[in-house]
Amino acid sequence: MGIKKELGRKIKNMRISKGYTQDKLSEMVDISQKALSRIEIGENFVTAETLDKLLVALETTSEELFATNNVKESKDLIKSIHQNLALIGENSEKLEIIYNLTKSLIR
């Protein structure tokens, strides 16, 4: 997979994990929804300015966004899971999904 497609896939996955629509994220980074769509499918590459705004909006780092090795140490994964749970808060619908997912992993 080429770098444009890989980066676009990561941006899309991060956007979805944050619960943002393309409209919402494109508004946050001041680009059109069509431009974001083209970035996510790997048709276009981000400008440096847009990349800076995406990092802020998606609350990530360039290291994480461009990382090709997504394997993290267990302690880092646990920390990230706890942070994500804190962000979800009292959203019972999302907590139910997480509960069912973790329950299925134990089986």
mmCIF file with all atom_site columns, C-alpha atoms in Angstrom:
data_model
loop_
_atom_site.group_PDB
_atom_site.id
_atom_site.type_symbol
_atom_site.label_atom_id
_atom_site.label_alt_id
_atom_site.label_comp_id
_atom_site.label_asym_id
_atom_site.label_entity_id
_atom_site.label_seq_id
_atom_site.pdbx_PDB_ins_code
_atom_site.Cartn_x
_atom_site.Cartn_y
_atom_site.Cartn_z
_atom_site.occupancy
_atom_site.B_iso_or_equiv
_atom_site.pdbx_formal_charge
_atom_site.auth_seq_id
_atom_site.auth_comp_id
_atom_site.auth_asym_id
_atom_site.auth_atom_id
_atom_site.pdbx_PDB_model_num
ATOM 1   C CA . MET A 1 1   ? 0.000   0.000   0.000  1.00 0.00 ? 1   MET A CA 1
ATOM 2   C CA . GLY A 1 2   ? 1.352   3.450   -0.897 1.00 0.00 ? 2   GLY A CA 1
ATOM 3   C CA . ILE A 1 3   ? 2.007   6.143   1.670  1.00 0.00 ? 3   ILE A CA 1
ATOM 4   C CA . LYS A 1 4   ? -0.981  8.260   0.554  1.00 0.00 ? 4   LYS A CA 1
ATOM 5   C CA . LYS A 1 5   ? -3.368  5.328   0.968  1.00 0.00 ? 5   LYS A CA 1
ATOM 6   C CA . GLU A 1 6   ? -1.813  4.225   4.265  1.00 0.00 ? 6   GLU A CA 1
ATOM 7   C CA . LEU A 1 7   ? -1.938  7.736   5.707  1.00 0.00 ? 7   LEU A CA 1
ATOM 8   C CA . GLY A 1 8   ? -5.479  8.225   4.461  1.00 0.00 ? 8   GLY A CA 1
ATOM 9   C CA . ARG A 1 9   ? -6.563  4.944   6.055  1.00 0.00 ? 9   ARG A CA 1
ATOM 10  C CA . LYS A 1 10  ? -5.026  5.961   9.376  1.00 0.00 ? 10  LYS A CA 1
ATOM 11  C CA . ILE A 1 11  ? -6.666  9.381   9.292  1.00 0.00 ? 11  ILE A CA 1
ATOM 12  C CA . LYS A 1 12  ? -10.026 7.778   8.533  1.00 0.00 ? 12  LYS A CA 1
ATOM 13  C CA . ASN A 1 13  ? -9.642  5.229   11.349 1.00 0.00 ? 13  ASN A CA 1
ATOM 14  C CA . MET A 1 14  ? -8.649  7.936   13.823 1.00 0.00 ? 14  MET A CA 1
ATOM 15  C CA . ARG A 1 15  ? -11.554 10.110  12.694 1.00 0.00 ? 15  ARG A CA 1
ATOM 16  C CA . ILE A 1 16  ? -14.006 7.264   13.177 1.00 0.00 ? 16  ILE A CA 1
ATOM 17  C CA . SER A 1 17  ? -12.555 6.335   16.570 1.00 0.00 ? 17  SER A CA 1
ATOM 18  C CA . LYS A 1 18  ? -13.125 9.940   17.678 1.00 0.00 ? 18  LYS A CA 1
ATOM 19  C CA . GLY A 1 19  ? -16.725 9.743   16.469 1.00 0.00 ? 19  GLY A CA 1
ATOM 20  C CA . TYR A 1 20  ? -16.234 12.504  13.904 1.00 0.00 ? 20  TYR A CA 1
ATOM 21  C CA . THR A 1 21  ? -17.970 12.601  10.556 1.00 0.00 ? 21  THR A CA 1
ATOM 22  C CA . GLN A 1 22  ? -16.042 13.782  7.532  1.00 0.00 ? 22  GLN A CA 1
ATOM 23  C CA . ASP A 1 23  ? -18.048 17.006  7.695  1.00 0.00 ? 23  ASP A CA 1
ATOM 24  C CA . LYS A 1 24  ? -17.070 17.585  11.338 1.00 0.00 ? 24  LYS A CA 1
ATOM 25  C CA . LEU A 1 25  ? -13.359 16.860  10.876 1.00 0.00 ? 25  LEU A CA 1
ATOM 26  C CA . SER A 1 26  ? -13.104 18.851  7.655  1.00 0.00 ? 26  SER A CA 1
ATOM 27  C CA . GLU A 1 27  ? -14.683 21.815  9.446  1.00 0.00 ? 27  GLU A CA 1
ATOM 28  C CA . MET A 1 28  ? -12.217 21.426  12.336 1.00 0.00 ? 28  MET A CA 1
ATOM 29  C CA . VAL A 1 29  ? -9.206  21.513  9.991  1.00 0.00 ? 29  VAL A CA 1
ATOM 30  C CA . ASP A 1 30  ? -10.667 24.089  7.626  1.00 0.00 ? 30  ASP A CA 1
ATOM 31  C CA . ILE A 1 31  ? -10.778 22.021  4.430  1.00 0.00 ? 31  ILE A CA 1
ATOM 32  C CA . SER A 1 32  ? -13.711 20.865  2.351  1.00 0.00 ? 32  SER A CA 1
ATOM 33  C CA . GLN A 1 33  ? -15.355 17.511  3.027  1.00 0.00 ? 33  GLN A CA 1
ATOM 34  C CA . LYS A 1 34  ? -14.447 16.514  -0.524 1.00 0.00 ? 34  LYS A CA 1
ATOM 35  C CA . ALA A 1 35  ? -10.759 17.296  0.114  1.00 0.00 ? 35  ALA A CA 1
ATOM 36  C CA . LEU A 1 36  ? -10.822 15.182  3.291  1.00 0.00 ? 36  LEU A CA 1
ATOM 37  C CA . SER A 1 37  ? -12.495 12.351  1.414  1.00 0.00 ? 37  SER A CA 1
ATOM 38  C CA . ARG A 1 38  ? -9.759  12.435  -1.223 1.00 0.00 ? 38  ARG A CA 1
ATOM 39  C CA . ILE A 1 39  ? -7.103  12.358  1.504  1.00 0.00 ? 39  ILE A CA 1
ATOM 40  C CA . GLU A 1 40  ? -8.785  9.407   3.230  1.00 0.00 ? 40  GLU A CA 1
ATOM 41  C CA . ILE A 1 41  ? -8.983  7.326   0.055  1.00 0.00 ? 41  ILE A CA 1
ATOM 42  C CA . GLY A 1 42  ? -5.362  8.125   -0.781 1.00 0.00 ? 42  GLY A CA 1
ATOM 43  C CA . GLU A 1 43  ? -6.089  10.203  -3.846 1.00 0.00 ? 43  GLU A CA 1
ATOM 44  C CA . ASN A 1 44  ? -4.563  13.380  -2.389 1.00 0.00 ? 44  ASN A CA 1
ATOM 45  C CA . PHE A 1 45  ? -1.800  14.006  0.132  1.00 0.00 ? 45  PHE A CA 1
ATOM 46  C CA . VAL A 1 46  ? -2.123  16.466  3.007  1.00 0.00 ? 46  VAL A CA 1
ATOM 47  C CA . THR A 1 47  ? -0.340  19.773  3.050  1.00 0.00 ? 47  THR A CA 1
ATOM 48  C CA . ALA A 1 48  ? 1.921   20.548  6.004  1.00 0.00 ? 48  ALA A CA 1
ATOM 49  C CA . GLU A 1 49  ? -0.627  23.068  7.266  1.00 0.00 ? 49  GLU A CA 1
ATOM 50  C CA . THR A 1 50  ? -3.499  20.569  7.063  1.00 0.00 ? 50  THR A CA 1
ATOM 51  C CA . LEU A 1 51  ? -1.349  17.900  8.698  1.00 0.00 ? 51  LEU A CA 1
ATOM 52  C CA . ASP A 1 52  ? -0.690  20.180  11.679 1.00 0.00 ? 52  ASP A CA 1
ATOM 53  C CA . LYS A 1 53  ? -4.419  20.828  12.045 1.00 0.00 ? 53  LYS A CA 1
ATOM 54  C CA . LEU A 1 54  ? -5.248  17.110  11.732 1.00 0.00 ? 54  LEU A CA 1
ATOM 55  C CA . LEU A 1 55  ? -2.780  16.232  14.483 1.00 0.00 ? 55  LEU A CA 1
ATOM 56  C CA . VAL A 1 56  ? -4.484  18.707  16.807 1.00 0.00 ? 56  VAL A CA 1
ATOM 57  C CA . ALA A 1 57  ? -8.034  17.691  15.845 1.00 0.00 ? 57  ALA A CA 1
ATOM 58  C CA . LEU A 1 58  ? -7.311  13.973  16.135 1.00 0.00 ? 58  LEU A CA 1
ATOM 59  C CA . GLU A 1 59  ? -5.272  14.477  19.323 1.00 0.00 ? 59  GLU A CA 1
ATOM 60  C CA . THR A 1 60  ? -2.338  12.492  17.984 1.00 0.00 ? 60  THR A CA 1
ATOM 61  C CA . THR A 1 61  ? 1.299   12.905  17.094 1.00 0.00 ? 61  THR A CA 1
ATOM 62  C CA . SER A 1 62  ? 3.077   12.688  13.790 1.00 0.00 ? 62  SER A CA 1
ATOM 63  C CA . GLU A 1 63  ? 4.994   9.696   15.164 1.00 0.00 ? 63  GLU A CA 1
ATOM 64  C CA . GLU A 1 64  ? 1.767   7.811   15.821 1.00 0.00 ? 64  GLU A CA 1
ATOM 65  C CA . LEU A 1 65  ? 0.167   8.849   12.547 1.00 0.00 ? 65  LEU A CA 1
ATOM 66  C CA . PHE A 1 66  ? 3.152   7.854   10.425 1.00 0.00 ? 66  PHE A CA 1
ATOM 67  C CA . ALA A 1 67  ? 4.139   4.785   12.466 1.00 0.00 ? 67  ALA A CA 1
ATOM 68  C CA . THR A 1 68  ? 4.350   1.633   10.410 1.00 0.00 ? 68  THR A CA 1
ATOM 69  C CA . ASN A 1 69  ? 4.746   -0.594  13.441 1.00 0.00 ? 69  ASN A CA 1
ATOM 70  C CA . ASN A 1 70  ? 1.545   -0.354  15.477 1.00 0.00 ? 70  ASN A CA 1
ATOM 71  C CA . VAL A 1 71  ? 2.649   -2.857  18.133 1.00 0.00 ? 71  VAL A CA 1
ATOM 72  C CA . LYS A 1 72  ? 2.804   -1.200  21.547 1.00 0.00 ? 72  LYS A CA 1
ATOM 73  C CA . GLU A 1 73  ? 3.950   -2.549  24.874 1.00 0.00 ? 73  GLU A CA 1
ATOM 74  C CA . SER A 1 74  ? 1.198   -3.926  27.126 1.00 0.00 ? 74  SER A CA 1
ATOM 75  C CA . LYS A 1 75  ? 1.554   -1.115  29.680 1.00 0.00 ? 75  LYS A CA 1
ATOM 76  C CA . ASP A 1 76  ? 1.142   1.485   26.910 1.00 0.00 ? 76  ASP A CA 1
ATOM 77  C CA . LEU A 1 77  ? -1.886  -0.321  25.514 1.00 0.00 ? 77  LEU A CA 1
ATOM 78  C CA . ILE A 1 78  ? -3.504  -0.494  28.959 1.00 0.00 ? 78  ILE A CA 1
ATOM 79  C CA . LYS A 1 79  ? -2.834  3.208   29.503 1.00 0.00 ? 79  LYS A CA 1
ATOM 80  C CA . SER A 1 80  ? -4.387  4.045   26.105 1.00 0.00 ? 80  SER A CA 1
ATOM 81  C CA . ILE A 1 81  ? -7.413  1.858   26.836 1.00 0.00 ? 81  ILE A CA 1
ATOM 82  C CA . HIS A 1 82  ? -7.976  3.644   30.148 1.00 0.00 ? 82  HIS A CA 1
ATOM 83  C CA . GLN A 1 83  ? -7.664  7.037   28.442 1.00 0.00 ? 83  GLN A CA 1
ATOM 84  C CA . ASN A 1 84  ? -10.165 5.991   25.780 1.00 0.00 ? 84  ASN A CA 1
ATOM 85  C CA . LEU A 1 85  ? -12.599 4.731   28.412 1.00 0.00 ? 85  LEU A CA 1
ATOM 86  C CA . ALA A 1 86  ? -12.326 8.045   30.243 1.00 0.00 ? 86  ALA A CA 1
ATOM 87  C CA . LEU A 1 87  ? -13.160 9.870   27.011 1.00 0.00 ? 87  LEU A CA 1
ATOM 88  C CA . ILE A 1 88  ? -16.205 7.658   26.455 1.00 0.00 ? 88  ILE A CA 1
ATOM 89  C CA . GLY A 1 89  ? -17.435 8.483   29.945 1.00 0.00 ? 89  GLY A CA 1
ATOM 90  C CA . GLU A 1 90  ? -21.034 7.520   30.631 1.00 0.00 ? 90  GLU A CA 1
ATOM 91  C CA . ASN A 1 91  ? -22.015 6.773   27.018 1.00 0.00 ? 91  ASN A CA 1
ATOM 92  C CA . SER A 1 92  ? -23.908 3.545   27.671 1.00 0.00 ? 92  SER A CA 1
ATOM 93  C CA . GLU A 1 93  ? -24.155 2.621   23.977 1.00 0.00 ? 93  GLU A CA 1
ATOM 94  C CA . LYS A 1 94  ? -20.384 2.753   23.476 1.00 0.00 ? 94  LYS A CA 1
ATOM 95  C CA . LEU A 1 95  ? -19.713 1.075   26.819 1.00 0.00 ? 95  LEU A CA 1
ATOM 96  C CA . GLU A 1 96  ? -22.032 -1.786  25.811 1.00 0.00 ? 96  GLU A CA 1
ATOM 97  C CA . ILE A 1 97  ? -20.034 -2.268  22.600 1.00 0.00 ? 97  ILE A CA 1
ATOM 98  C CA . ILE A 1 98  ? -16.764 -2.324  24.534 1.00 0.00 ? 98  ILE A CA 1
ATOM 99  C CA . TYR A 1 99  ? -18.192 -4.719  27.089 1.00 0.00 ? 99  TYR A CA 1
ATOM 100 C CA . ASN A 1 100 ? -19.390 -7.124  24.417 1.00 0.00 ? 100 ASN A CA 1
ATOM 101 C CA . LEU A 1 101 ? -16.087 -6.919  22.568 1.00 0.00 ? 101 LEU A CA 1
ATOM 102 C CA . THR A 1 102 ? -13.993 -7.642  25.646 1.00 0.00 ? 102 THR A CA 1
ATOM 103 C CA . LYS A 1 103 ? -16.373 -10.410 26.705 1.00 0.00 ? 103 LYS A CA 1
ATOM 104 C CA . SER A 1 104 ? -15.997 -12.083 23.297 1.00 0.00 ? 104 SER A CA 1
ATOM 105 C CA . LEU A 1 105 ? -12.190 -11.924 23.568 1.00 0.00 ? 105 LEU A CA 1
ATOM 106 C CA . ILE A 1 106 ? -12.242 -13.843 26.848 1.00 0.00 ? 106 ILE A CA 1
ATOM 107 C CA . ARG A 1 107 ? -14.155 -16.800 25.382 1.00 0.00 ? 107 ARG A CA 1
#
